[in-house]
Tab-separated table of C-alpha atoms in Angstrom:
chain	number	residue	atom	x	y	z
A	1	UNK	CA	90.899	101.064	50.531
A	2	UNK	CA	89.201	98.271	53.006
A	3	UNK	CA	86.106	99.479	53.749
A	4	UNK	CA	85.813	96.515	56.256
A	5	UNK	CA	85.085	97.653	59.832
A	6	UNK	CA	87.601	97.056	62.350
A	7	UNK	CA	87.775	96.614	65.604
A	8	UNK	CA	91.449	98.853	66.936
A	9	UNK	CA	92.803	99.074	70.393
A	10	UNK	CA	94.745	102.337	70.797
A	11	UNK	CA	97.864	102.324	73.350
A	12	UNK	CA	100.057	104.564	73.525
A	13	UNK	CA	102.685	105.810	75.797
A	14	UNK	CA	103.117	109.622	76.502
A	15	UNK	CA	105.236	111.520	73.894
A	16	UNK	CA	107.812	112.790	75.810
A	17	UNK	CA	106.350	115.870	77.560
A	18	UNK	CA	104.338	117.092	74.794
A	19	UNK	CA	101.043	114.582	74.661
A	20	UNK	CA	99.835	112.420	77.762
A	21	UNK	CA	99.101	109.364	76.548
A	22	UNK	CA	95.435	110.559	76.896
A	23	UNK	CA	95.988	113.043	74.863
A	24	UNK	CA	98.125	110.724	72.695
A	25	UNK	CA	95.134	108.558	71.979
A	26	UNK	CA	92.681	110.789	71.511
A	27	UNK	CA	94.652	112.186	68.641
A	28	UNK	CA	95.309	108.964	67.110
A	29	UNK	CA	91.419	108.070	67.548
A	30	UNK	CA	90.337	111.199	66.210
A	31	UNK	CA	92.574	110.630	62.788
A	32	UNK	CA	91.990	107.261	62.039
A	33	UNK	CA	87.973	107.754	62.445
A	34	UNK	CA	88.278	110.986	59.761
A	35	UNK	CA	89.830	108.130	57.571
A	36	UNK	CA	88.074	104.944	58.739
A	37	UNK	CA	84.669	106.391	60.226
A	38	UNK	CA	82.866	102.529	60.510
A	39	UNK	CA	86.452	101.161	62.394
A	40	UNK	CA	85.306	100.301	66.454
A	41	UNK	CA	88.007	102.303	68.138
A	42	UNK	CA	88.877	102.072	71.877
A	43	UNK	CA	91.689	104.229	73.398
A	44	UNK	CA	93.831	102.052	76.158
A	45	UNK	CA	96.399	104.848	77.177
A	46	UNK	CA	99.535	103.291	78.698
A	47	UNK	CA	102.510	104.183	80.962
A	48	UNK	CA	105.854	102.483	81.935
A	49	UNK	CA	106.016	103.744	85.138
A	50	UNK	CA	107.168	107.607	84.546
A	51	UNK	CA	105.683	110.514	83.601
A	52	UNK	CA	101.565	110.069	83.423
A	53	UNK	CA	101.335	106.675	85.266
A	54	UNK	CA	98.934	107.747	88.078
A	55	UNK	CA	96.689	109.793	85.816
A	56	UNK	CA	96.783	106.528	83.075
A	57	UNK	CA	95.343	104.146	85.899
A	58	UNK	CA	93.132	106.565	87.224
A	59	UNK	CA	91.345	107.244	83.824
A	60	UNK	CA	90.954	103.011	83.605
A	61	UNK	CA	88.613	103.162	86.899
A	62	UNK	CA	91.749	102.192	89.369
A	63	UNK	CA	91.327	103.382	92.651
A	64	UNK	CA	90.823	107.083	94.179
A	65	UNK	CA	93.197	110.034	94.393
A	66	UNK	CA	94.506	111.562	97.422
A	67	UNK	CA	95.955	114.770	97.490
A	68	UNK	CA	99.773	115.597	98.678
A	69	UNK	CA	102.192	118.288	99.237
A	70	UNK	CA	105.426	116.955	98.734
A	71	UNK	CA	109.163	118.278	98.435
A	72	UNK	CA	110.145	119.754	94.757
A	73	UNK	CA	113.519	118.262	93.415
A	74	UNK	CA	115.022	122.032	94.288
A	75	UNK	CA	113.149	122.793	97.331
A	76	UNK	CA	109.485	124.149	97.857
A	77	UNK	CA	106.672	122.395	97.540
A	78	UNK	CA	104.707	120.231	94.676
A	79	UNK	CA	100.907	118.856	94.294
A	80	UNK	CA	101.098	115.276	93.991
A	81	UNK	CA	99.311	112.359	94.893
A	82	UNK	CA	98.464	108.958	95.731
A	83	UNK	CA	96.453	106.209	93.961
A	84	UNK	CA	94.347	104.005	96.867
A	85	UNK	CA	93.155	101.117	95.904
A	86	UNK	CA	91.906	99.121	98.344
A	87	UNK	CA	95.542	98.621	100.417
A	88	UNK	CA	97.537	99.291	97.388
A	89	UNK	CA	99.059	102.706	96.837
A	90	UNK	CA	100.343	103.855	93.790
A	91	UNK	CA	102.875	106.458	93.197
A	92	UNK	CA	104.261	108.455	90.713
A	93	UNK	CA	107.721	109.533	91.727
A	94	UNK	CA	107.991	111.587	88.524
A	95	UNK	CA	105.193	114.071	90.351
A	96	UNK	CA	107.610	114.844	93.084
A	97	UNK	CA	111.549	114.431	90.969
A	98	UNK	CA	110.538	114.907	87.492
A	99	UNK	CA	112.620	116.581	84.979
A	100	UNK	CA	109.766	118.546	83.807
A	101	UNK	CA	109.902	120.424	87.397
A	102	UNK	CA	113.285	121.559	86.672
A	103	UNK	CA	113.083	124.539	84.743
A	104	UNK	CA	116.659	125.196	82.951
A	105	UNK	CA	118.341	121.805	83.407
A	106	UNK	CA	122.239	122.210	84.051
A	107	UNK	CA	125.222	120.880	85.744
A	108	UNK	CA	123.956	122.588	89.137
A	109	UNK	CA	120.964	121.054	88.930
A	110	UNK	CA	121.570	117.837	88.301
A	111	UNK	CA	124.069	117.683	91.125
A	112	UNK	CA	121.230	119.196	93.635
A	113	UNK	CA	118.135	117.728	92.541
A	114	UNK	CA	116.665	115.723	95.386
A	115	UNK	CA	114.143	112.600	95.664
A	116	UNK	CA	112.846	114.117	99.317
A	117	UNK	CA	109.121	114.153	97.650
A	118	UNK	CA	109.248	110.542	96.861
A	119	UNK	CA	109.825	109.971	100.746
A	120	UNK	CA	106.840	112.076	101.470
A	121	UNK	CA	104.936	110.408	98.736
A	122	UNK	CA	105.630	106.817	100.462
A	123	UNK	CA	104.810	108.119	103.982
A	124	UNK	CA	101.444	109.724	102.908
A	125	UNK	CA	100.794	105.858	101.414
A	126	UNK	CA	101.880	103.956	104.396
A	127	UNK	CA	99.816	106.729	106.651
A	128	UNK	CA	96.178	106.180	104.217
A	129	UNK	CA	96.817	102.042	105.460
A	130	UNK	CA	98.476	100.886	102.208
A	131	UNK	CA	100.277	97.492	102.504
A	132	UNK	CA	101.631	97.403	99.193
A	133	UNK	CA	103.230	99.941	97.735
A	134	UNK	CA	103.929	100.628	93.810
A	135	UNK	CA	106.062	103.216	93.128
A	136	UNK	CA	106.562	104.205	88.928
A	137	UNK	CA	109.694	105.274	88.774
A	138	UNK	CA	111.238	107.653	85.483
A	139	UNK	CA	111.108	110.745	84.120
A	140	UNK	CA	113.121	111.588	87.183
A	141	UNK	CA	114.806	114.768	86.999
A	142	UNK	CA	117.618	113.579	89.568
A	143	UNK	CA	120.631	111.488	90.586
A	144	UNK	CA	120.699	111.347	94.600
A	145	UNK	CA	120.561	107.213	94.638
A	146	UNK	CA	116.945	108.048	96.784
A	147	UNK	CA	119.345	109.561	99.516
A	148	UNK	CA	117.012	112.258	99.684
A	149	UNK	CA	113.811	110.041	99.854
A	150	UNK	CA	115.582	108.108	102.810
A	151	UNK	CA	116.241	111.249	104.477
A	152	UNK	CA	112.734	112.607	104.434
A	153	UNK	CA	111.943	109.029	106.155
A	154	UNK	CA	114.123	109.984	109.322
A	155	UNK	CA	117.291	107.799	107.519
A	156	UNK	CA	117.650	104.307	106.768
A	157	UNK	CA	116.583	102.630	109.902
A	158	UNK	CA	113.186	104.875	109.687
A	159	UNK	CA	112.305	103.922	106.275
A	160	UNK	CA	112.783	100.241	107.294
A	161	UNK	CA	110.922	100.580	110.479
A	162	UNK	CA	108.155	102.617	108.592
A	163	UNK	CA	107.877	100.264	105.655
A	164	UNK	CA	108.576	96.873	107.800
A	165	UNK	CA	105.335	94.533	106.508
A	166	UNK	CA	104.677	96.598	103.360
A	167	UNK	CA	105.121	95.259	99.884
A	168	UNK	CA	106.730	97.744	97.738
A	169	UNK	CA	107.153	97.205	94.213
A	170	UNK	CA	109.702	99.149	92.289
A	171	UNK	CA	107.896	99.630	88.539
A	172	UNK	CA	110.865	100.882	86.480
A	173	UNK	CA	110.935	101.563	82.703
A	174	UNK	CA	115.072	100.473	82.293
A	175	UNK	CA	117.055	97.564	83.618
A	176	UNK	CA	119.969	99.767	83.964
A	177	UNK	CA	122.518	99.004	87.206
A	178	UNK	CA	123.440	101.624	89.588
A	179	UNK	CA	127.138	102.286	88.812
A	180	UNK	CA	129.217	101.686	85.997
A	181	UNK	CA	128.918	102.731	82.540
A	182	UNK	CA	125.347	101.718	82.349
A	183	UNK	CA	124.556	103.206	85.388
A	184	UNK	CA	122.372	106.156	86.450
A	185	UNK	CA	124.927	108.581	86.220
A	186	UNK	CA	126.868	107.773	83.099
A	187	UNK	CA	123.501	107.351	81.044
A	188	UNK	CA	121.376	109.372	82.740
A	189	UNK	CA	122.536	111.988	84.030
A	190	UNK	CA	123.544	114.096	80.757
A	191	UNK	CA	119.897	113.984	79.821
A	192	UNK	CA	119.139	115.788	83.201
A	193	UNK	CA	122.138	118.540	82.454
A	194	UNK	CA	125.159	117.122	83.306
A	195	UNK	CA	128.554	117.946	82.294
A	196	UNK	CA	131.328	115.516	82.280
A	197	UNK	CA	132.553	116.813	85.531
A	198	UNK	CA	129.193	116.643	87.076
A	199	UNK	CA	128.547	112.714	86.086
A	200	UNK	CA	131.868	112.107	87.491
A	201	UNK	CA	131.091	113.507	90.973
A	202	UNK	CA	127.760	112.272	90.694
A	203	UNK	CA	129.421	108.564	90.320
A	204	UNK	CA	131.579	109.285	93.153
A	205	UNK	CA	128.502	110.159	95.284
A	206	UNK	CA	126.155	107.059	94.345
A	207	UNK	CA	129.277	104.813	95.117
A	208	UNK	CA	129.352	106.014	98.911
A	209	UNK	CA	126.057	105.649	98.771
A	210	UNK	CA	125.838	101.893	97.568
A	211	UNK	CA	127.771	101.054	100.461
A	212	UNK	CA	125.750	102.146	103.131
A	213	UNK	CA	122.519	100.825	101.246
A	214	UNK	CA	124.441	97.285	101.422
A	215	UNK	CA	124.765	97.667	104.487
A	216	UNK	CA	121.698	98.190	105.469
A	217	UNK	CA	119.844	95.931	102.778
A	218	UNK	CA	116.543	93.946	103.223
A	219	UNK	CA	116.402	90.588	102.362
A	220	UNK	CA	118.870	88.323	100.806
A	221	UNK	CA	121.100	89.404	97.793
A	222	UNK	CA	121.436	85.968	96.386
A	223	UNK	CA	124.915	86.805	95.700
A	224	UNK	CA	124.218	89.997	93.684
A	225	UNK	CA	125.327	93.253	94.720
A	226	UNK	CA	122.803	95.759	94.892
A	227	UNK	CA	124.745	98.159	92.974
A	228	UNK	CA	124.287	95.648	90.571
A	229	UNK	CA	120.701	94.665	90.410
A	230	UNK	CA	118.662	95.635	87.393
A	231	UNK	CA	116.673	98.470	87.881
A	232	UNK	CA	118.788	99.475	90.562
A	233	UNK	CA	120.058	102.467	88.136
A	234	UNK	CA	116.296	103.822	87.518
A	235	UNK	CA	114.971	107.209	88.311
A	236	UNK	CA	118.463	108.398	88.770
A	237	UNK	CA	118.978	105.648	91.545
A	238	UNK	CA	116.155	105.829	93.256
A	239	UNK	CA	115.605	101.820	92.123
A	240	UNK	CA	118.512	101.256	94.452
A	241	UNK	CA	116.752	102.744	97.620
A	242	UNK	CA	113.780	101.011	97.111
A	243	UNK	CA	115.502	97.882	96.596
A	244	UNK	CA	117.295	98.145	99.885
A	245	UNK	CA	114.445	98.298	101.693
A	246	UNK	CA	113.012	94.922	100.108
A	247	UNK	CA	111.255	95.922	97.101
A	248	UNK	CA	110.844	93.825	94.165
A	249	UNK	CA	111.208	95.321	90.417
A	250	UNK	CA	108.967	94.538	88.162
A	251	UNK	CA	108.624	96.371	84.060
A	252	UNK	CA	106.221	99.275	84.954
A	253	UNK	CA	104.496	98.816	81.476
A	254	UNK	CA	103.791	94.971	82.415
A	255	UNK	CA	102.616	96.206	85.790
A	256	UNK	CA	99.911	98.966	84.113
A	257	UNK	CA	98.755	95.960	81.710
A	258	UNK	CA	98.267	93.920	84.192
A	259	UNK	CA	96.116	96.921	85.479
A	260	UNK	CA	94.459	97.757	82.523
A	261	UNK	CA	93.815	94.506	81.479
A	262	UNK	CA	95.857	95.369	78.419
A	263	UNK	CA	96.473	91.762	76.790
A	264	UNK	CA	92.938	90.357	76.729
A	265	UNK	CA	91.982	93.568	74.831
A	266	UNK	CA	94.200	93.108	72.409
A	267	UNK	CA	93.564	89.949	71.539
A	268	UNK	CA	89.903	90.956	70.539
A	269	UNK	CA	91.396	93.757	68.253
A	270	UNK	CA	92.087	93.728	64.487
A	271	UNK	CA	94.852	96.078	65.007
A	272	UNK	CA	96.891	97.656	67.470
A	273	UNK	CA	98.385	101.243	66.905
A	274	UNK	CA	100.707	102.391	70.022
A	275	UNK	CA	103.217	105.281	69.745
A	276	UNK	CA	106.144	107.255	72.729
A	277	UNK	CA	108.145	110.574	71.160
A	278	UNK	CA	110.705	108.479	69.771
A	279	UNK	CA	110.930	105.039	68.438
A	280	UNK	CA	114.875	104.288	68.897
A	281	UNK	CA	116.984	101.984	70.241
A	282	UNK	CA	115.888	102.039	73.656
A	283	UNK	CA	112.727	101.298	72.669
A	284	UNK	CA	112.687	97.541	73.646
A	285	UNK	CA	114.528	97.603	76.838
A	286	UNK	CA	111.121	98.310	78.894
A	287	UNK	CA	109.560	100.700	77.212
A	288	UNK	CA	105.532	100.935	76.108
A	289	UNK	CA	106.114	100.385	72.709
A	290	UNK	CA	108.090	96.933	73.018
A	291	UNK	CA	105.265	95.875	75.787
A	292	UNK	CA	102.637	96.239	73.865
A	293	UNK	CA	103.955	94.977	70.767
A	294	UNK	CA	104.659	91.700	72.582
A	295	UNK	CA	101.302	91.631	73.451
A	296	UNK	CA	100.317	92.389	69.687
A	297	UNK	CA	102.689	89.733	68.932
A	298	UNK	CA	101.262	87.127	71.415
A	299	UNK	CA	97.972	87.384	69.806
A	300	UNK	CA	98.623	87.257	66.318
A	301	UNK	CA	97.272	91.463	65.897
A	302	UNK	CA	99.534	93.702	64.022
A	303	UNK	CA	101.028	96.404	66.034
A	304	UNK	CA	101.549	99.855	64.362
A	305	UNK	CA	103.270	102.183	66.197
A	306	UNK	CA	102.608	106.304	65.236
A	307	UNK	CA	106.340	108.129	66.810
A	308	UNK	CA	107.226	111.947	66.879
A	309	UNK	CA	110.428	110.558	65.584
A	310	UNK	CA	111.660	106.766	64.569
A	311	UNK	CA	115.769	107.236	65.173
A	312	UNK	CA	117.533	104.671	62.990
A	313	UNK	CA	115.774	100.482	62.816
A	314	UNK	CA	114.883	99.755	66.094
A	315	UNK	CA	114.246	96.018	66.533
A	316	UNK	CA	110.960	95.380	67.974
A	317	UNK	CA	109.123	92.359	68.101
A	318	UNK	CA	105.730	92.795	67.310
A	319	UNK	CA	105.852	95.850	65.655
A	320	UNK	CA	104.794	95.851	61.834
A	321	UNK	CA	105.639	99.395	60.543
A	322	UNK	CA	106.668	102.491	62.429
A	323	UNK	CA	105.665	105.944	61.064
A	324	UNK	CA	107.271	109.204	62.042
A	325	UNK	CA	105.177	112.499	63.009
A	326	UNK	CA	108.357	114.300	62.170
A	327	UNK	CA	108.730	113.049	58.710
A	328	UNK	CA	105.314	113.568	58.129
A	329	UNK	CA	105.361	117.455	59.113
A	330	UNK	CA	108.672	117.848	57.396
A	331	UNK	CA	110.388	118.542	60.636
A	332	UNK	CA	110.962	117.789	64.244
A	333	UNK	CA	110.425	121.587	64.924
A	334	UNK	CA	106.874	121.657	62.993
A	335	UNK	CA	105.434	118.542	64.859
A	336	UNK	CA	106.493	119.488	68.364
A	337	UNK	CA	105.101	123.397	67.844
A	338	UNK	CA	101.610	121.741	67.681
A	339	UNK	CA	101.343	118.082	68.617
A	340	UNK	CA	98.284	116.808	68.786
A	341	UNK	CA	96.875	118.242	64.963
A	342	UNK	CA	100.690	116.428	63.827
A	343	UNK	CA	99.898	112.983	64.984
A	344	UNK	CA	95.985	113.057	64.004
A	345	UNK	CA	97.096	113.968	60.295
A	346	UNK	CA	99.653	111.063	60.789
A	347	UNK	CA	96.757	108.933	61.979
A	348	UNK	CA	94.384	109.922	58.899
A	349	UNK	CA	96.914	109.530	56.480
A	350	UNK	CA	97.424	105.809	57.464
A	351	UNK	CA	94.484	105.128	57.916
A	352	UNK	CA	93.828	105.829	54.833
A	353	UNK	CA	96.105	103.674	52.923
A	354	UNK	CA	95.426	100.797	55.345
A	355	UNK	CA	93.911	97.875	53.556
A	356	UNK	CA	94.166	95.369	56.284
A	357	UNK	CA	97.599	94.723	56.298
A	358	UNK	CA	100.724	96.737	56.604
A	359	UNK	CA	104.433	96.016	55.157
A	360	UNK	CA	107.650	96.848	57.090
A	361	UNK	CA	107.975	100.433	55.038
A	362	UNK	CA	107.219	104.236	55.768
A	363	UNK	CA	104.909	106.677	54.521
């Protein structure tokens, strides 16, 4: 084994509701220094705009926390908050529409679930004297199109007048289009419980619904319809609302990079390991992994990435080897009951057989 110390920068996403990507790092750093003790390890946890994206720029030093009640997808009432820093606000529209606040996910569900919280997110941001506005958006547990946002604005020509001279930035994780067979519904929506009937109705609904956001768009289309726009199809349509009202998309992991100062650490590092619940084909459309291993990439570091499952040969860029916490355990079941023990045996084990360079093979 390389006994030569080495400086490693570890990034990784959060694993799909079982690890932040705090506590996704601080597995992975607490392997790899069992194996490599003299190694210089510094954790860089990272988001793509869903799930953990407040809490990720919070722990690099960004900004302060404020405190909000906001609407549940089913009713009641959620804790959630605000990122302030200076006049930019950042929100986390998975706090107030996230899957993970749907208990039992079914057709029912997925046809009620509501973005309403997301409006009171944006009004709490606008009312602390933001004038740009970044909202994360996936992990959402609904498909409303953001009618329900809109409607806890007062309607369309409140959010406008609300939001008029405010930046808003829609940081979205997928490129995906509102309608169509890459939309929100058709791809989405069965993660979020539902049936074929259910996606159908829920098409029907978001095309009403792209017509009067056209109508009522910000901004010039350029000759693209919104219902086409990338992005337009994330958080179950919520990327649509925002657009309408002038926002701009940008990749949410590019935007928490930018943040975190992401690149110019890795490009001090010997290695980079980075990891998300499951290394697939989605992987590169926006997603952590493929952001940082660009990065990796850029910089000439090799970029390891440390999954709860790798699902067929994803084609990343950047990324040298990908390693499997389920294949490790010897099941999917084993390494979700306990996480965090799973991937720091994963991380031990190669970090032990790392001699300074990887090949394009398992474990």
């Amino acid at each position: 084994m390389d006994t030569t110390a080495m400086r490693v920068v570890i990034a990784p996403d959060e694993f799909g509701g079982t690890l932040t990507a705090a506590q996704a790092a601080s597995a992975i750093a607490e392997g790899w220094a069992r194996a490599r003790p003299g190694d210089v390890l510094e954790q860089l946890p990272q988001s793509d705009g869903g799930p953990g994206f407040v809490d990720v720029l919070a722990a690099a030093g960004v900004g302060r926390r404020l405190g909000v009640s906001a609407s549940g997808p089913l009713g009641g009432a959620v804790a959630a908050e605000v990122l302030l820093d200076g006049r930019t606000a950042f929100v986390e529209s998975a706090q107030a529409c996230g899957l993970h606040l749907i208990g039992s996910p079914g057709p029912e569900t997925a046809w009620c679930a509501g973005t309403a919280g997301v409006g009171d997110l944006l009004r709490a941001a606008v009312e602390a004297g933001a004038t740009r506005i970044v909202v994360g958006l996936g992990g959402s547990g609904t498909t409303d199109g953001g009618r329900g946002a809109c409607t806890a604005l007062g309607g369309l020509t409140a959010a406008h007048h609300l939001l008029r001279g405010t930046e808003l930035v829609a940081a979205t994780d997928v490129t995906n289009p509102l309608l169509g067979p890459s939309g929100a519904a058709a791809v989405f929506a069965p993660q979020k419980g539902a049936d074929p009937e259910t996606v159908a109705r829920l098409e029907s609904r978001l095309q009403r619904w792209a017509d009067e956001l056209e109508d009522h768009r910000v901004g010039t289309d350029n000759g693209q319809r919104l219902r086409d726009a990338a992005g337009a199809g994330a958080a179950g349509g919520l990327g649509a609302f925002l657009l309408a009202l002038g926002a701009t998309r940008e990749a949410g992991a590019e935007v928490v990079a930018g943040v975190t100062g992401r690149a110019r650490r890795i490009a001090g590092a010997d290695l980079v390991l980075t990891g998300e619940g499951r290394f697939d084909e989605q992987t590169p459309f926006g997603k952590v992994v493929a952001s940082v291993a660009a990065d990796a990439r850029h910089a000439g570091v090799p970029a390891v990435v440390l999954a709860g499952q790798v699902r067929g040969r994803p084609r990343v860029d950047g990324v040298t080897v990908a390693y499997s916490m389920a294949d490790w355990a010897g099941s999917s079941a084993r390494a979700l009951a306990d996480p965090a023990p799973i991937l720091a045996g994963l991380a031990q084990t190669v970090a032990a057989g790392f001699a300074g360079t990887v090949e394009r093979t398992g474990i």
